[in-house]
């Protein structure tokens, strides 16, 4: 008696189709196309995780620059002044302060202006 792998095959298909759910056209429900699309998506996901870090850093810099200019100083002068004042704060925290606590950010800018 030979063993047929229908339950294993069905589980394999279901797993792949659940991953490719939402893909366009036949990429979601034709096994070969779905597998190709899934493997391609994995490579894109790897690159995307690297790009995400760059994108967030750019976003933080834009936010810090906007808040700094509202306080009469440029981004580069602010960062330089923070280093000279020995205030060790990363851009993520600076951007968060700039958005959520404008008064604290203004105090940081004032401290930087006195250090020059």
PDB file of C-alpha atoms in Angstrom:
ATOM      1  CA  UNK A   1       0.000   0.000   0.000  1.00  0.00           C
ATOM      2  CA  UNK A   2       1.460   3.355  -0.965  1.00  0.00           C
ATOM      3  CA  UNK A   3       1.178   6.500   1.087  1.00  0.00           C
ATOM      4  CA  UNK A   4      -0.388   9.534  -0.512  1.00  0.00           C
ATOM      5  CA  UNK A   5       0.626  12.877   0.911  1.00  0.00           C
ATOM      6  CA  UNK A   6      -2.647  14.703   0.445  1.00  0.00           C
ATOM      7  CA  UNK A   7      -2.926  16.115   3.975  1.00  0.00           C
ATOM      8  CA  UNK A   8       0.722  17.206   3.995  1.00  0.00           C
ATOM      9  CA  UNK A   9       0.386  18.696   0.519  1.00  0.00           C
ATOM     10  CA  UNK A  10      -2.809  20.524   1.466  1.00  0.00           C
ATOM     11  CA  UNK A  11      -1.177  21.921   4.624  1.00  0.00           C
ATOM     12  CA  UNK A  12       1.813  23.078   2.585  1.00  0.00           C
ATOM     13  CA  UNK A  13      -0.487  24.809   0.084  1.00  0.00           C
ATOM     14  CA  UNK A  14      -2.609  26.391   2.821  1.00  0.00           C
ATOM     15  CA  UNK A  15       0.483  27.753   4.537  1.00  0.00           C
ATOM     16  CA  UNK A  16       1.813  29.295   1.318  1.00  0.00           C
ATOM     17  CA  UNK A  17      -1.578  30.730   0.335  1.00  0.00           C
ATOM     18  CA  UNK A  18      -2.051  32.278   3.762  1.00  0.00           C
ATOM     19  CA  UNK A  19       1.308  34.020   3.345  1.00  0.00           C
ATOM     20  CA  UNK A  20       0.522  35.243  -0.185  1.00  0.00           C
ATOM     21  CA  UNK A  21      -3.005  36.360   0.709  1.00  0.00           C
ATOM     22  CA  UNK A  22      -3.420  39.881  -0.634  1.00  0.00           C
ATOM     23  CA  UNK A  23      -0.934  39.487  -3.470  1.00  0.00           C
ATOM     24  CA  UNK A  24      -2.104  40.631  -6.915  1.00  0.00           C
ATOM     25  CA  UNK A  25      -3.597  38.315  -9.500  1.00  0.00           C
ATOM     26  CA  UNK A  26      -2.465  34.701  -9.750  1.00  0.00           C
ATOM     27  CA  UNK A  27       0.379  35.331  -7.331  1.00  0.00           C
ATOM     28  CA  UNK A  28      -1.988  34.553  -4.476  1.00  0.00           C
ATOM     29  CA  UNK A  29      -3.612  31.296  -5.606  1.00  0.00           C
ATOM     30  CA  UNK A  30      -1.476  29.497  -8.206  1.00  0.00           C
ATOM     31  CA  UNK A  31       1.201  27.472  -6.449  1.00  0.00           C
ATOM     32  CA  UNK A  32       4.156  28.176  -8.736  1.00  0.00           C
ATOM     33  CA  UNK A  33       3.390  31.909  -9.048  1.00  0.00           C
ATOM     34  CA  UNK A  34       2.685  32.178  -5.326  1.00  0.00           C
ATOM     35  CA  UNK A  35       5.957  30.477  -4.407  1.00  0.00           C
ATOM     36  CA  UNK A  36       7.937  32.754  -6.750  1.00  0.00           C
ATOM     37  CA  UNK A  37       6.227  35.841  -5.370  1.00  0.00           C
ATOM     38  CA  UNK A  38       6.798  34.672  -1.784  1.00  0.00           C
ATOM     39  CA  UNK A  39      10.515  34.073  -2.330  1.00  0.00           C
ATOM     40  CA  UNK A  40      10.856  37.452  -4.038  1.00  0.00           C
ATOM     41  CA  UNK A  41       8.999  39.098  -1.151  1.00  0.00           C
ATOM     42  CA  UNK A  42      11.481  37.603   1.303  1.00  0.00           C
ATOM     43  CA  UNK A  43      14.385  39.299  -0.448  1.00  0.00           C
ATOM     44  CA  UNK A  44      12.478  42.567  -0.528  1.00  0.00           C
ATOM     45  CA  UNK A  45      11.711  42.226   3.182  1.00  0.00           C
ATOM     46  CA  UNK A  46      15.417  41.920   3.986  1.00  0.00           C
ATOM     47  CA  UNK A  47      16.187  45.094   2.051  1.00  0.00           C
ATOM     48  CA  UNK A  48      13.134  46.798   3.567  1.00  0.00           C
ATOM     49  CA  UNK A  49      14.391  46.249   7.107  1.00  0.00           C
ATOM     50  CA  UNK A  50      17.586  48.093   6.194  1.00  0.00           C
ATOM     51  CA  UNK A  51      15.726  50.915   4.425  1.00  0.00           C
ATOM     52  CA  UNK A  52      13.388  51.341   7.387  1.00  0.00           C
ATOM     53  CA  UNK A  53      16.303  52.444   9.583  1.00  0.00           C
ATOM     54  CA  UNK A  54      17.405  55.018   7.007  1.00  0.00           C
ATOM     55  CA  UNK A  55      13.876  56.322   6.542  1.00  0.00           C
ATOM     56  CA  UNK A  56      13.304  56.819  10.253  1.00  0.00           C
ATOM     57  CA  UNK A  57      16.616  58.644  10.682  1.00  0.00           C
ATOM     58  CA  UNK A  58      15.651  60.975   7.820  1.00  0.00           C
ATOM     59  CA  UNK A  59      12.259  61.583   9.439  1.00  0.00           C
ATOM     60  CA  UNK A  60      13.825  62.417  12.806  1.00  0.00           C
ATOM     61  CA  UNK A  61      16.263  64.836  11.180  1.00  0.00           C
ATOM     62  CA  UNK A  62      13.425  66.618   9.339  1.00  0.00           C
ATOM     63  CA  UNK A  63      11.454  66.969  12.577  1.00  0.00           C
ATOM     64  CA  UNK A  64      14.440  68.213  14.560  1.00  0.00           C
ATOM     65  CA  UNK A  65      15.320  70.703  11.816  1.00  0.00           C
ATOM     66  CA  UNK A  66      11.764  72.073  11.728  1.00  0.00           C
ATOM     67  CA  UNK A  67      11.676  72.525  15.508  1.00  0.00           C
ATOM     68  CA  UNK A  68      15.187  73.995  15.569  1.00  0.00           C
ATOM     69  CA  UNK A  69      14.392  76.553  12.883  1.00  0.00           C
ATOM     70  CA  UNK A  70      11.242  77.505  14.781  1.00  0.00           C
ATOM     71  CA  UNK A  71      13.611  78.341  17.644  1.00  0.00           C
ATOM     72  CA  UNK A  72      15.989  80.325  15.426  1.00  0.00           C
ATOM     73  CA  UNK A  73      18.830  77.847  14.913  1.00  0.00           C
ATOM     74  CA  UNK A  74      19.760  75.471  12.101  1.00  0.00           C
ATOM     75  CA  UNK A  75      19.867  71.698  12.471  1.00  0.00           C
ATOM     76  CA  UNK A  76      23.628  71.475  11.990  1.00  0.00           C
ATOM     77  CA  UNK A  77      24.281  74.242  14.513  1.00  0.00           C
ATOM     78  CA  UNK A  78      21.988  72.509  17.010  1.00  0.00           C
ATOM     79  CA  UNK A  79      23.701  69.123  16.682  1.00  0.00           C
ATOM     80  CA  UNK A  80      27.145  70.714  16.833  1.00  0.00           C
ATOM     81  CA  UNK A  81      26.157  72.727  19.891  1.00  0.00           C
ATOM     82  CA  UNK A  82      24.743  69.666  21.648  1.00  0.00           C
ATOM     83  CA  UNK A  83      28.049  67.859  21.151  1.00  0.00           C
ATOM     84  CA  UNK A  84      30.015  70.859  22.439  1.00  0.00           C
ATOM     85  CA  UNK A  85      27.693  71.130  25.444  1.00  0.00           C
ATOM     86  CA  UNK A  86      28.293  67.398  26.052  1.00  0.00           C
ATOM     87  CA  UNK A  87      24.577  66.627  25.801  1.00  0.00           C
ATOM     88  CA  UNK A  88      24.463  63.062  24.537  1.00  0.00           C
ATOM     89  CA  UNK A  89      21.035  62.536  23.012  1.00  0.00           C
ATOM     90  CA  UNK A  90      20.178  60.566  19.895  1.00  0.00           C
ATOM     91  CA  UNK A  91      18.044  61.905  17.072  1.00  0.00           C
ATOM     92  CA  UNK A  92      15.096  59.690  17.931  1.00  0.00           C
ATOM     93  CA  UNK A  93      14.826  61.220  21.410  1.00  0.00           C
ATOM     94  CA  UNK A  94      15.425  64.740  20.109  1.00  0.00           C
ATOM     95  CA  UNK A  95      12.633  64.346  17.557  1.00  0.00           C
ATOM     96  CA  UNK A  96      10.291  62.993  20.223  1.00  0.00           C
ATOM     97  CA  UNK A  97      11.034  65.943  22.522  1.00  0.00           C
ATOM     98  CA  UNK A  98      10.628  68.387  19.630  1.00  0.00           C
ATOM     99  CA  UNK A  99       7.128  67.076  18.911  1.00  0.00           C
ATOM    100  CA  UNK A 100       5.790  66.226  22.369  1.00  0.00           C
ATOM    101  CA  UNK A 101       7.542  68.735  24.659  1.00  0.00           C
ATOM    102  CA  UNK A 102       8.262  72.010  22.874  1.00  0.00           C
ATOM    103  CA  UNK A 103       9.249  73.782  26.103  1.00  0.00           C
ATOM    104  CA  UNK A 104      11.992  71.252  26.868  1.00  0.00           C
ATOM    105  CA  UNK A 105      13.258  71.485  23.298  1.00  0.00           C
ATOM    106  CA  UNK A 106      13.392  75.284  23.601  1.00  0.00           C
ATOM    107  CA  UNK A 107      15.482  74.896  26.773  1.00  0.00           C
ATOM    108  CA  UNK A 108      17.882  72.619  24.913  1.00  0.00           C
ATOM    109  CA  UNK A 109      18.193  75.215  22.138  1.00  0.00           C
ATOM    110  CA  UNK A 110      18.850  77.970  24.671  1.00  0.00           C
ATOM    111  CA  UNK A 111      21.567  75.867  26.287  1.00  0.00           C
ATOM    112  CA  UNK A 112      23.140  75.298  22.877  1.00  0.00           C
ATOM    113  CA  UNK A 113      23.043  79.027  22.082  1.00  0.00           C
ATOM    114  CA  UNK A 114      24.898  79.857  25.320  1.00  0.00           C
ATOM    115  CA  UNK A 115      27.606  77.249  24.652  1.00  0.00           C
ATOM    116  CA  UNK A 116      28.711  78.862  21.370  1.00  0.00           C
TER     117      UNK A 116
END
